[in-house]
CSV table of C-alpha atoms in Angstrom, one decimal:
chain,number,residue,atom,x,y,z
A,1,MET,CA,75.2,48.9,135.1
A,2,THR,CA,73.4,51.0,137.6
A,3,TYR,CA,74.0,53.0,140.7
A,4,CYS,CA,71.4,53.3,143.4
A,5,VAL,CA,71.6,54.4,147.0
A,6,GLY,CA,69.0,54.2,149.7
A,7,MET,CA,69.9,56.1,152.9
A,8,ARG,CA,68.3,56.3,156.3
A,9,ILE,CA,68.8,59.6,158.2
A,10,ASP,CA,67.1,60.7,161.4
A,11,ARG,CA,64.6,62.7,159.4
A,12,GLY,CA,63.6,59.9,157.2
A,13,LEU,CA,64.7,58.1,154.0
A,14,ILE,CA,66.3,59.4,150.8
A,15,PHE,CA,66.7,57.5,147.6
A,16,MET,CA,68.7,58.2,144.4
A,17,SER,CA,69.1,56.2,141.3
A,18,ASP,CA,70.6,56.6,137.8
A,19,THR,CA,68.6,55.7,134.7
A,20,ARG,CA,71.1,54.1,132.3
A,21,THR,CA,70.7,50.5,131.2
A,22,ASN,CA,72.9,48.8,128.8
A,23,ALA,CA,73.1,45.5,127.1
A,24,GLY,CA,76.4,46.1,125.4
A,25,LEU,CA,77.9,49.4,124.5
A,26,ASP,CA,75.6,49.9,121.5
A,27,ASN,CA,72.4,49.2,123.3
A,28,ILE,CA,72.0,51.9,125.9
A,29,SER,CA,68.6,53.1,127.1
A,30,THR,CA,67.1,55.2,129.8
A,31,PHE,CA,64.8,53.5,132.3
A,32,SER,CA,63.8,54.7,135.7
A,33,LYS,CA,65.0,52.3,138.4
A,34,MET,CA,62.9,53.9,141.1
A,35,ARG,CA,59.3,52.9,141.8
A,36,SER,CA,57.0,54.0,144.5
A,37,TRP,CA,53.6,53.1,145.8
A,38,SER,CA,51.7,54.9,148.6
A,39,ILE,CA,48.4,55.1,150.4
A,40,PRO,CA,48.7,58.6,151.9
A,41,GLY,CA,48.4,58.5,155.7
A,42,GLU,CA,48.8,54.7,155.7
A,43,ARG,CA,51.9,53.5,153.9
A,44,VAL,CA,54.8,54.5,151.6
A,45,ILE,CA,56.9,52.1,149.7
A,46,VAL,CA,59.9,52.9,147.5
A,47,LEU,CA,61.8,50.3,145.5
A,48,LEU,CA,65.2,50.7,143.7
A,49,SER,CA,66.5,48.1,141.4
A,50,ALA,CA,69.8,47.0,139.8
A,51,GLY,CA,70.6,44.0,137.6
A,52,ASN,CA,68.8,42.3,134.8
A,53,LEU,CA,66.2,44.7,133.4
A,54,ALA,CA,63.8,42.0,132.4
A,55,THR,CA,63.9,40.6,135.9
A,56,THR,CA,63.5,44.0,137.6
A,57,GLN,CA,60.6,44.9,135.3
A,58,SER,CA,58.9,41.6,135.8
A,59,VAL,CA,59.2,41.9,139.6
A,60,ALA,CA,57.6,45.3,139.6
A,61,SER,CA,54.9,44.2,137.2
A,62,LEU,CA,54.0,41.2,139.3
A,63,LEU,CA,53.9,43.3,142.4
A,64,GLU,CA,51.6,45.8,140.7
A,65,GLU,CA,49.3,43.1,139.1
A,66,ARG,CA,48.8,41.5,142.5
A,67,MET,CA,47.7,44.8,144.0
A,68,LYS,CA,45.0,45.0,141.3
A,69,ALA,CA,43.8,41.4,141.6
A,70,PRO,CA,42.7,41.1,145.2
A,71,GLY,CA,41.5,37.5,144.8
A,72,ASP,CA,45.1,36.5,144.2
A,73,ARG,CA,46.5,34.1,146.7
A,74,HIS,CA,49.5,36.4,147.1
A,75,PRO,CA,49.2,39.3,149.6
A,76,SER,CA,49.7,42.7,148.0
A,77,LEU,CA,52.0,45.6,148.7
A,78,PHE,CA,49.0,47.5,150.1
A,79,GLU,CA,47.9,44.7,152.3
A,80,ALA,CA,51.1,43.5,154.0
A,81,PRO,CA,51.1,44.4,157.7
A,82,SER,CA,54.8,45.5,157.9
A,83,MET,CA,57.8,46.6,155.8
A,84,PHE,CA,59.4,43.3,156.8
A,85,GLN,CA,56.5,41.4,155.1
A,86,ILE,CA,56.9,43.6,152.1
A,87,ALA,CA,60.6,42.8,151.9
A,88,ARG,CA,59.7,39.1,152.0
A,89,MET,CA,57.2,39.6,149.3
A,90,VAL,CA,59.7,41.4,147.0
A,91,GLY,CA,62.2,38.6,147.8
A,92,GLU,CA,59.8,35.9,147.0
A,93,THR,CA,58.8,37.6,143.7
A,94,VAL,CA,62.5,38.0,142.7
A,95,LYS,CA,63.1,34.3,143.3
A,96,GLU,CA,59.9,33.4,141.4
A,97,VAL,CA,60.9,35.5,138.4
A,98,ILE,CA,64.4,34.2,138.3
A,99,ALA,CA,63.3,30.6,138.6
A,100,VAL,CA,60.9,31.0,135.7
A,101,SER,CA,63.6,32.7,133.6
A,102,ALA,CA,66.1,30.0,134.3
A,103,LYS,CA,63.7,27.2,133.6
A,104,GLY,CA,65.1,26.7,130.1
A,105,GLY,CA,68.4,25.5,131.7
A,106,GLN,CA,70.1,28.9,131.6
A,107,ASN,CA,72.3,30.0,134.5
A,108,ALA,CA,70.2,31.8,137.1
A,109,ASP,CA,73.0,34.2,137.7
A,110,ALA,CA,72.4,35.8,134.3
A,111,PHE,CA,68.9,36.9,135.5
A,112,GLY,CA,70.1,38.3,138.8
A,113,ALA,CA,68.8,41.5,140.3
A,114,SER,CA,69.2,43.4,143.6
A,115,PHE,CA,66.8,45.8,145.2
A,116,ILE,CA,66.7,48.5,147.8
A,117,LEU,CA,63.4,48.7,149.5
A,118,GLY,CA,62.4,51.5,151.9
A,119,GLY,CA,59.3,52.9,153.4
A,120,GLN,CA,57.0,53.1,156.4
A,121,ILE,CA,53.7,51.6,157.4
A,122,LYS,CA,51.5,53.3,159.9
A,123,GLY,CA,52.4,52.1,163.4
A,124,GLY,CA,55.9,51.1,162.3
A,125,GLN,CA,59.2,52.8,161.9
A,126,PRO,CA,60.7,53.9,158.5
A,127,ARG,CA,62.7,50.9,157.4
A,128,LEU,CA,65.3,50.2,154.7
A,129,PHE,CA,66.2,46.8,153.2
A,130,TYR,CA,68.7,45.3,150.8
A,131,ILE,CA,67.2,42.4,148.9
A,132,TYR,CA,69.5,39.9,147.2
A,133,PRO,CA,68.9,38.1,143.9
A,134,GLU,CA,68.5,34.9,146.1
A,135,GLY,CA,65.4,36.6,147.6
A,136,ASN,CA,66.7,36.9,151.2
A,137,PHE,CA,67.5,40.4,152.6
A,138,ILE,CA,69.1,42.5,155.2
A,139,GLU,CA,68.0,45.6,157.0
A,140,CYS,CA,70.0,48.8,157.5
A,141,SER,CA,71.1,49.7,161.0
A,142,ALA,CA,72.8,52.6,162.8
A,143,ASP,CA,76.1,51.0,161.8
A,144,THR,CA,75.2,50.5,158.2
A,145,PRO,CA,72.7,53.4,157.5
A,146,PHE,CA,72.8,53.2,153.7
A,147,PHE,CA,72.7,50.6,151.0
A,148,GLN,CA,74.2,50.8,147.5
A,149,ILE,CA,73.4,48.6,144.6
A,150,GLY,CA,75.1,48.4,141.2
A,151,GLU,CA,78.3,50.2,140.5
A,152,HIS,CA,78.9,51.2,144.1
A,153,LYS,CA,82.7,51.5,144.6
A,154,TYR,CA,83.5,54.9,143.2
A,155,GLY,CA,80.8,56.6,145.2
A,156,LYS,CA,81.4,54.9,148.5
A,157,PRO,CA,84.4,56.7,150.0
A,158,ILE,CA,82.5,60.1,150.2
A,159,LEU,CA,79.4,58.4,151.7
A,160,VAL,CA,81.5,56.6,154.4
A,161,ARG,CA,83.3,59.8,155.3
A,162,ALA,CA,80.5,62.4,155.2
A,163,TYR,CA,77.3,60.6,156.2
A,164,LYS,CA,75.7,61.9,159.4
A,165,ALA,CA,72.5,60.6,160.8
A,166,GLU,CA,71.4,64.1,161.8
A,167,MET,CA,71.9,65.7,158.4
A,168,SER,CA,69.1,67.5,156.7
A,169,PHE,CA,67.5,66.3,153.4
A,170,GLU,CA,69.1,69.3,151.7
A,171,ASP,CA,72.6,68.1,152.8
A,172,ALA,CA,71.8,64.5,152.2
A,173,THR,CA,70.8,65.4,148.6
A,174,LYS,CA,74.1,67.2,148.2
A,175,LEU,CA,76.1,64.2,149.6
A,176,LEU,CA,74.3,61.8,147.3
A,177,LEU,CA,74.8,64.0,144.2
A,178,VAL,CA,78.5,64.1,145.0
A,179,SER,CA,78.6,60.3,145.3
A,180,PHE,CA,76.7,59.9,142.0
A,181,ASP,CA,78.9,62.5,140.3
A,182,SER,CA,82.1,60.6,141.3
A,183,THR,CA,80.5,57.5,139.8
A,184,LEU,CA,79.3,59.2,136.6
A,185,LYS,CA,82.8,60.6,136.1
A,186,ALA,CA,84.4,57.2,136.5
A,187,ASN,CA,82.0,54.8,134.8
A,188,LEU,CA,80.2,55.2,131.6
A,189,SER,CA,77.6,52.6,132.4
A,190,VAL,CA,76.1,54.9,135.0
A,191,GLY,CA,74.2,57.8,133.4
A,192,LEU,CA,72.1,60.9,133.8
A,193,PRO,CA,69.3,61.7,134.5
A,194,LEU,CA,69.2,60.9,138.2
A,195,ASP,CA,66.0,60.3,140.1
A,196,MET,CA,65.6,61.4,143.7
A,197,GLN,CA,62.9,60.6,146.2
A,198,ILE,CA,62.5,61.9,149.8
A,199,TYR,CA,60.5,60.3,152.5
A,200,GLU,CA,60.0,62.3,155.7
A,201,ALA,CA,59.7,60.0,158.7
A,202,ASP,CA,56.1,59.6,160.0
A,203,SER,CA,54.7,61.7,157.2
A,204,LEU,CA,53.2,58.6,155.6
A,205,GLN,CA,53.2,60.2,152.2
A,206,LEU,CA,55.8,60.5,149.4
A,207,GLY,CA,57.9,63.6,149.8
A,208,GLU,CA,59.7,65.6,147.3
A,209,LYS,CA,60.7,63.9,144.1
A,210,HIS,CA,63.3,65.4,141.7
A,211,ARG,CA,64.9,64.4,138.4
A,212,PHE,CA,68.4,65.8,137.9
A,213,THR,CA,69.2,66.1,134.2
A,214,ALA,CA,72.5,67.2,132.8
A,215,SER,CA,71.1,70.8,132.5
A,216,ASP,CA,69.8,70.9,136.1
A,217,PRO,CA,71.5,74.0,137.6
A,218,TYR,CA,72.0,72.4,141.0
A,219,TYR,CA,73.6,69.3,139.5
A,220,GLN,CA,75.9,71.5,137.4
A,221,THR,CA,76.9,73.5,140.5
A,222,VAL,CA,77.7,70.4,142.4
A,223,SER,CA,79.6,68.7,139.6
A,224,GLN,CA,81.7,71.8,138.7
A,225,SER,CA,82.3,73.0,142.3
A,226,TRP,CA,83.2,69.6,143.6
A,227,SER,CA,86.4,69.3,141.6
A,228,ILE,CA,87.5,72.7,142.8
A,229,ALA,CA,86.5,72.0,146.4
A,230,LEU,CA,88.3,68.7,146.3
A,231,GLN,CA,91.4,70.3,145.0
A,232,SER,CA,91.3,72.9,147.7
A,233,ALA,CA,90.8,70.1,150.3
A,234,LEU,CA,93.8,68.4,148.9
A,235,ASP,CA,95.8,71.6,149.0
A,236,GLN,CA,95.0,72.0,152.7
A,237,LEU,CA,96.9,68.8,153.5
A,238,PRO,CA,100.6,69.2,154.0
A,239,PRO,CA,102.7,67.8,151.1
A,240,PHE,CA,105.0,64.8,151.9
A,241,SER,CA,108.5,65.8,152.8
A,242,PHE,CA,111.3,63.6,151.6
A,243,ASP,CA,113.7,64.9,154.2
A,244,LYS,CA,112.1,63.1,157.1
B,1,MET,CA,93.2,41.8,146.5
B,2,THR,CA,95.7,44.5,145.9
B,3,TYR,CA,95.9,48.2,145.0
B,4,CYS,CA,98.8,49.6,143.0
B,5,VAL,CA,99.2,52.8,141.1
B,6,GLY,CA,101.9,53.9,138.7
B,7,MET,CA,101.8,57.5,137.6
B,8,ARG,CA,103.7,59.6,135.1
B,9,ILE,CA,104.3,63.3,135.9
B,10,ASP,CA,106.5,65.8,134.2
B,11,ARG,CA,109.2,65.2,136.8
B,12,GLY,CA,109.3,61.5,136.4
B,13,LEU,CA,107.4,58.4,137.7
B,14,ILE,CA,105.9,57.6,141.1
B,15,PHE,CA,104.7,54.2,142.2
B,16,MET,CA,102.7,53.1,145.2
B,17,SER,CA,101.5,49.6,146.2
B,18,ASP,CA,99.8,48.0,149.2
B,19,THR,CA,101.2,44.8,150.7
B,20,ARG,CA,98.2,42.7,151.6
B,21,THR,CA,97.6,39.3,150.0
B,22,ASN,CA,94.9,37.0,150.9
B,23,ALA,CA,93.7,33.6,149.9
B,24,GLY,CA,90.5,33.7,151.9
B,25,LEU,CA,89.8,35.8,154.9
B,26,ASP,CA,91.8,33.6,157.2
B,27,ASN,CA,94.9,33.5,155.2
B,28,ILE,CA,96.2,37.1,155.1
B,29,SER,CA,99.8,37.9,154.6
B,30,THR,CA,102.1,40.8,153.9
B,31,PHE,CA,104.1,40.7,150.7
B,32,SER,CA,105.7,43.6,148.9
B,33,LYS,CA,104.2,44.0,145.4
B,34,MET,CA,106.9,46.4,144.3
B,35,ARG,CA,110.2,45.3,142.7
B,36,SER,CA,112.9,47.4,141.2
B,37,TRP,CA,116.2,46.8,139.4
B,38,SER,CA,118.7,49.4,138.3
B,39,ILE,CA,122.1,50.0,136.9
B,40,PRO,CA,122.8,53.5,138.1
B,41,GLY,CA,123.5,55.9,135.2
B,42,GLU,CA,122.1,53.3,132.7
B,43,ARG,CA,118.7,52.0,133.5
B,44,VAL,CA,116.0,51.9,136.2
B,45,ILE,CA,113.1,49.4,136.2
B,46,VAL,CA,110.1,49.2,138.6
B,47,LEU,CA,107.5,46.5,138.5
B,48,LEU,CA,104.2,46.5,140.5
B,49,SER,CA,102.1,43.4,140.5
B,50,ALA,CA,98.5,42.3,141.2
B,51,GLY,CA,96.8,39.0,141.0
B,52,ASN,CA,97.8,35.4,141.7
B,53,LEU,CA,100.8,35.6,144.1
B,54,ALA,CA,102.3,32.4,142.8
B,55,THR,CA,102.2,33.8,139.3
B,56,THR,CA,103.7,37.3,140.2
B,57,GLN,CA,106.4,35.7,142.3
B,58,SER,CA,107.3,33.3,139.5
B,59,VAL,CA,107.4,36.0,137.0
B,60,ALA,CA,109.8,38.1,139.2
B,61,SER,CA,111.9,35.0,140.0
B,62,LEU,CA,112.3,34.1,136.3
B,63,LEU,CA,113.2,37.7,135.4
B,64,GLU,CA,115.8,37.7,138.1
B,65,GLU,CA,117.2,34.2,137.3
B,66,ARG,CA,117.7,35.2,133.7
B,67,MET,CA,119.7,38.2,134.6
B,68,LYS,CA,122.1,35.9,136.5
B,69,ALA,CA,122.4,33.3,133.7
B,70,PRO,CA,123.8,35.3,130.8
B,71,GLY,CA,124.0,32.2,128.6
B,72,ASP,CA,120.3,31.9,128.7
B,73,ARG,CA,118.6,32.2,125.4
B,74,HIS,CA,116.2,34.8,126.9
B,75,PRO,CA,117.5,38.4,127.0
B,76,SER,CA,117.6,39.9,130.4
B,77,LEU,CA,116.2,43.0,132.0
B,78,PHE,CA,119.7,44.5,132.0
B,79,GLU,CA,120.3,43.8,128.4
B,80,ALA,CA,117.0,44.8,126.7
B,81,PRO,CA,117.6,47.9,124.6
B,82,SER,CA,114.4,49.7,125.5
B,83,MET,CA,111.5,49.9,128.0
B,84,PHE,CA,109.3,48.6,125.2
B,85,GLN,CA,111.4,45.5,125.0
B,86,ILE,CA,111.3,45.0,128.7
B,87,ALA,CA,107.5,45.3,128.6
B,88,ARG,CA,107.5,42.5,126.0
B,89,MET,CA,109.8,40.5,128.1
B,90,VAL,CA,107.6,40.8,131.2
B,91,GLY,CA,104.5,40.0,129.0
B,92,GLU,CA,106.2,36.9,127.6
B,93,THR,CA,107.2,35.7,131.1
B,94,VAL,CA,103.7,36.2,132.4
B,95,LYS,CA,102.3,34.1,129.5
B,96,GLU,CA,104.9,31.4,130.1
B,97,VAL,CA,104.2,31.2,133.8
B,98,ILE,CA,100.4,31.0,133.4
B,99,ALA,CA,100.7,28.5,130.6
B,100,VAL,CA,102.8,26.2,132.8
B,101,SER,CA,100.4,26.7,135.8
B,102,ALA,CA,97.4,25.8,133.6
B,103,LYS,CA,99.0,22.8,132.1
B,104,GLY,CA,97.2,20.5,134.5
B,105,GLY,CA,93.9,21.5,132.8
B,106,GLN,CA,93.1,24.2,135.2
B,107,ASN,CA,91.4,27.4,134.1
B,108,ALA,CA,94.2,29.9,133.1
B,109,ASP,CA,92.1,32.7,134.6
B,110,ALA,CA,92.8,31.5,138.1
B,111,PHE,CA,96.5,32.2,137.6
B,112,GLY,CA,96.0,35.7,136.2
B,113,ALA,CA,98.2,38.6,137.2
B,114,SER,CA,98.5,42.2,136.0
B,115,PHE,CA,101.6,44.4,136.1
B,116,ILE,CA,102.6,48.0,136.0
B,117,LEU,CA,106.0,48.5,134.6
B,118,GLY,CA,107.9,51.8,134.6
B,119,GLY,CA,111.4,53.1,134.2
B,120,GLN,CA,113.9,54.6,131.9
B,121,ILE,CA,116.9,53.4,129.9
B,122,LYS,CA,119.6,55.8,128.9
B,123,GLY,CA,118.8,57.5,125.6
B,124,GLY,CA,115.1,56.9,126.0
B,125,GLN,CA,112.2,58.6,127.9
B,126,PRO,CA,110.7,57.5,131.2
B,127,ARG,CA,107.9,55.1,130.2
B,128,LEU,CA,105.0,53.4,132.0
B,129,PHE,CA,103.2,50.3,130.9
B,130,TYR,CA,100.2,48.2,131.9
B,131,ILE,CA,100.8,44.5,131.2
B,132,TYR,CA,97.8,42.3,131.0
B,133,PRO,CA,97.6,38.6,132.1
B,134,GLU,CA,97.5,37.8,128.4
B,135,GLY,CA,100.9,39.2,128.1
B,136,ASN,CA,100.1,42.1,125.9
B,137,PHE,CA,100.4,45.7,127.2
B,138,ILE,CA,99.5,49.3,126.8
B,139,GLU,CA,101.5,52.4,127.5
B,140,CYS,CA,100.4,55.5,129.4
B,141,SER,CA,99.9,58.8,127.5
B,142,ALA,CA,99.1,62.4,128.3
B,143,ASP,CA,95.4,61.4,128.3
B,144,THR,CA,95.9,58.4,130.5
B,145,PRO,CA,98.9,59.4,132.7
B,146,PHE,CA,98.4,56.8,135.4
B,147,PHE,CA,97.6,53.1,135.6
B,148,GLN,CA,95.9,51.3,138.5
B,149,ILE,CA,95.8,47.6,139.1
B,150,GLY,CA,93.8,45.6,141.6
B,151,GLU,CA,91.1,47.2,143.6
B,152,HIS,CA,91.1,50.4,141.7
B,153,LYS,CA,87.6,51.8,141.8
B,154,TYR,CA,87.5,53.4,145.3
B,155,GLY,CA,90.7,55.4,144.7
B,156,LYS,CA,90.0,56.5,141.1
B,157,PRO,CA,87.7,59.6,141.6
B,158,ILE,CA,90.3,61.6,143.5
B,159,LEU,CA,93.1,60.7,140.9
B,160,VAL,CA,90.9,61.7,138.0
B,161,ARG,CA,90.0,65.0,139.6
B,162,ALA,CA,93.3,66.1,141.1
B,163,TYR,CA,96.1,64.7,138.9
B,164,LYS,CA,98.2,67.4,137.3
B,165,ALA,CA,101.2,66.6,135.1
B,166,GLU,CA,103.2,69.5,136.5
B,167,MET,CA,102.7,68.4,140.2
B,168,SER,CA,105.7,67.9,142.5
B,169,PHE,CA,106.7,64.5,143.9
B,170,GLU,CA,105.6,65.8,147.3
B,171,ASP,CA,102.1,66.6,146.0
B,172,ALA,CA,102.0,63.4,144.0
B,173,THR,CA,102.8,61.4,147.1
B,174,LYS,CA,100.0,63.2,149.0
B,175,LEU,CA,97.5,62.5,146.1
B,176,LEU,CA,98.4,58.8,146.0
B,177,LEU,CA,98.2,58.5,149.8
B,178,VAL,CA,94.7,60.0,149.7
B,179,SER,CA,93.7,57.6,146.9
B,180,PHE,CA,95.1,54.6,148.9
B,181,ASP,CA,93.5,55.8,152.1
B,182,SER,CA,90.1,55.9,150.4
B,183,THR,CA,90.6,52.4,149.2
B,184,LEU,CA,91.9,51.1,152.6
B,185,LYS,CA,88.8,52.6,154.3
B,186,ALA,CA,86.5,50.9,151.9
B,187,ASN,CA,88.1,47.5,151.3
B,188,LEU,CA,89.6,45.2,153.8
B,189,SER,CA,91.5,43.3,151.1
B,190,VAL,CA,93.9,46.2,150.6
B,191,GLY,CA,96.2,46.8,153.6
B,192,LEU,CA,99.0,48.7,155.1
B,193,PRO,CA,102.0,49.1,154.9
B,194,LEU,CA,102.3,50.9,151.6
B,195,ASP,CA,105.4,51.0,149.5
B,196,MET,CA,106.3,54.1,147.5
B,197,GLN,CA,109.1,54.6,145.0
B,198,ILE,CA,110.0,57.8,143.2
B,199,TYR,CA,111.9,58.0,139.9
B,200,GLU,CA,113.1,61.4,138.8
B,201,ALA,CA,113.2,61.7,135.0
B,202,ASP,CA,116.7,61.4,133.5
B,203,SER,CA,118.3,60.7,136.9
B,204,LEU,CA,118.8,57.0,135.8
B,205,GLN,CA,118.9,55.9,139.4
B,206,LEU,CA,116.2,54.9,141.8
B,207,GLY,CA,114.9,57.8,143.8
B,208,GLU,CA,113.4,58.0,147.3
B,209,LYS,CA,111.7,54.9,148.6
B,210,HIS,CA,109.4,55.0,151.5
B,211,ARG,CA,107.3,52.5,153.5
B,212,PHE,CA,104.2,54.0,155.1
B,213,THR,CA,103.2,52.0,158.1
B,214,ALA,CA,100.1,52.6,160.2
B,215,SER,CA,102.2,54.5,162.6
B,216,ASP,CA,103.8,56.7,159.9
B,217,PRO,CA,103.2,60.3,161.1
B,218,TYR,CA,102.6,61.6,157.5
B,219,TYR,CA,100.2,58.8,156.7
B,220,GLN,CA,98.3,59.5,160.0
B,221,THR,CA,98.1,63.2,159.1
B,222,VAL,CA,96.7,62.5,155.7
B,223,SER,CA,94.3,59.9,156.9
B,224,GLN,CA,92.9,62.0,159.7
B,225,SER,CA,92.9,65.3,158.0
B,226,TRP,CA,91.4,64.1,154.8
B,227,SER,CA,88.0,63.3,156.4
B,228,ILE,CA,87.9,66.8,157.9
B,229,ALA,CA,89.1,68.4,154.6
B,230,LEU,CA,86.5,66.4,152.6
B,231,GLN,CA,83.8,67.4,155.0
B,232,SER,CA,84.7,71.1,154.7
B,233,ALA,CA,84.8,70.7,150.9
B,234,LEU,CA,81.3,69.3,151.0
B,235,ASP,CA,80.2,72.1,153.3
B,236,GLN,CA,81.4,74.7,150.8
B,237,LEU,CA,78.9,73.4,148.2
B,238,PRO,CA,75.4,74.9,148.6
B,239,PRO,CA,72.8,72.5,149.9
B,240,PHE,CA,70.0,71.5,147.6
B,241,SER,CA,66.9,73.7,147.9
B,242,PHE,CA,63.6,71.9,147.6
B,243,ASP,CA,61.8,75.2,146.8
B,244,LYS,CA,63.2,75.5,143.3
């Protein structure tokens, strides 16, 4: 499995993804699930992926190859006029890859993959999309300001409760790490290290990138302190009284 | 869906279950998923169920009918010599119900149901079991002191972090309510009211029972205060620093 989050805040976009892939318990590997492309001053594109690794790698490879072969009939990530067009392009590429994979009569579901796409193109706003294995997609909104793909349930409650549009990137990083740590503690198929990418609105260049390993001091602080903080939060609530 | 938890603490057993059942979004009903039987001073049995409602109701009905027909070749819940034998009996009944349901050639998976069984029989210890749709079962241990069935992921992180064997029933109730509230807030298929049942070790009688409705003042306190407490717990953690 996988756990990835893309979140829109007033200051821009923030992305986090784990790196564990598995095909059975005895076939565990580390692959980054975060890819980014940019033309500084013109466009920034970040893509997170979950699902069949062969599918997600093929999608990324096709998108990259088409950027290098300008004669190709497909438009490229660097030519598309809007983030919406890029979402369509990723969606079409997913459909294409899955269709080819399932040609042998296999069930297309086995090749499924989901994506979170975010970025900004000069003249537009920062935008964030969730792309389904079927190739269609939805865009985040003020009501749904973040998308999760993969093993999303364990880490959702804290996001729902603590997300604020006006939060800083520092606080957003903390929130995402807590959400990831809850997931890591509950599900072995999500694993360290974690990749994080910041995009500051209107900067039109990739912001800070950070890889949190198990030995990362900030990750250790969050992971250890959160249990204590959570326990003290629970202690603050009054216990149930059976005399009522 | 459903969310049920059975938890063993030093002081005994505590059970909580939601009451929402659905067969599609436009067919939502309220059914208790908690059943209990007792002979005060001799035995106490509590059963929580998740899965196909027809299956879980049939299992409970068969168990009850067999208690009233002593000539039946099946032993009854009130005759079985140990909680282990009761777990086997429930397991056999589940298998039987599913086998009958799937006789028409349907896929047995569609009739699946899981159970949490807890209780104590005079001369034995309080015991807690997880019974699979296949009819086999596992027992809780010091390493795995609680079982969840149904929509268990949202509410797991807080249980993992805050469970303590030595906690009071008052604190255990609070912990379970927080776990349920996280699930209710994240998943529409889990719904109020919540049923709770306490069993004090060696009391050999059913303890306090409580139904938490949306207007229950303690439930409201927990639900409202937990967001604030969680936010303040998050505030206690240092924000990430990009200068590192």
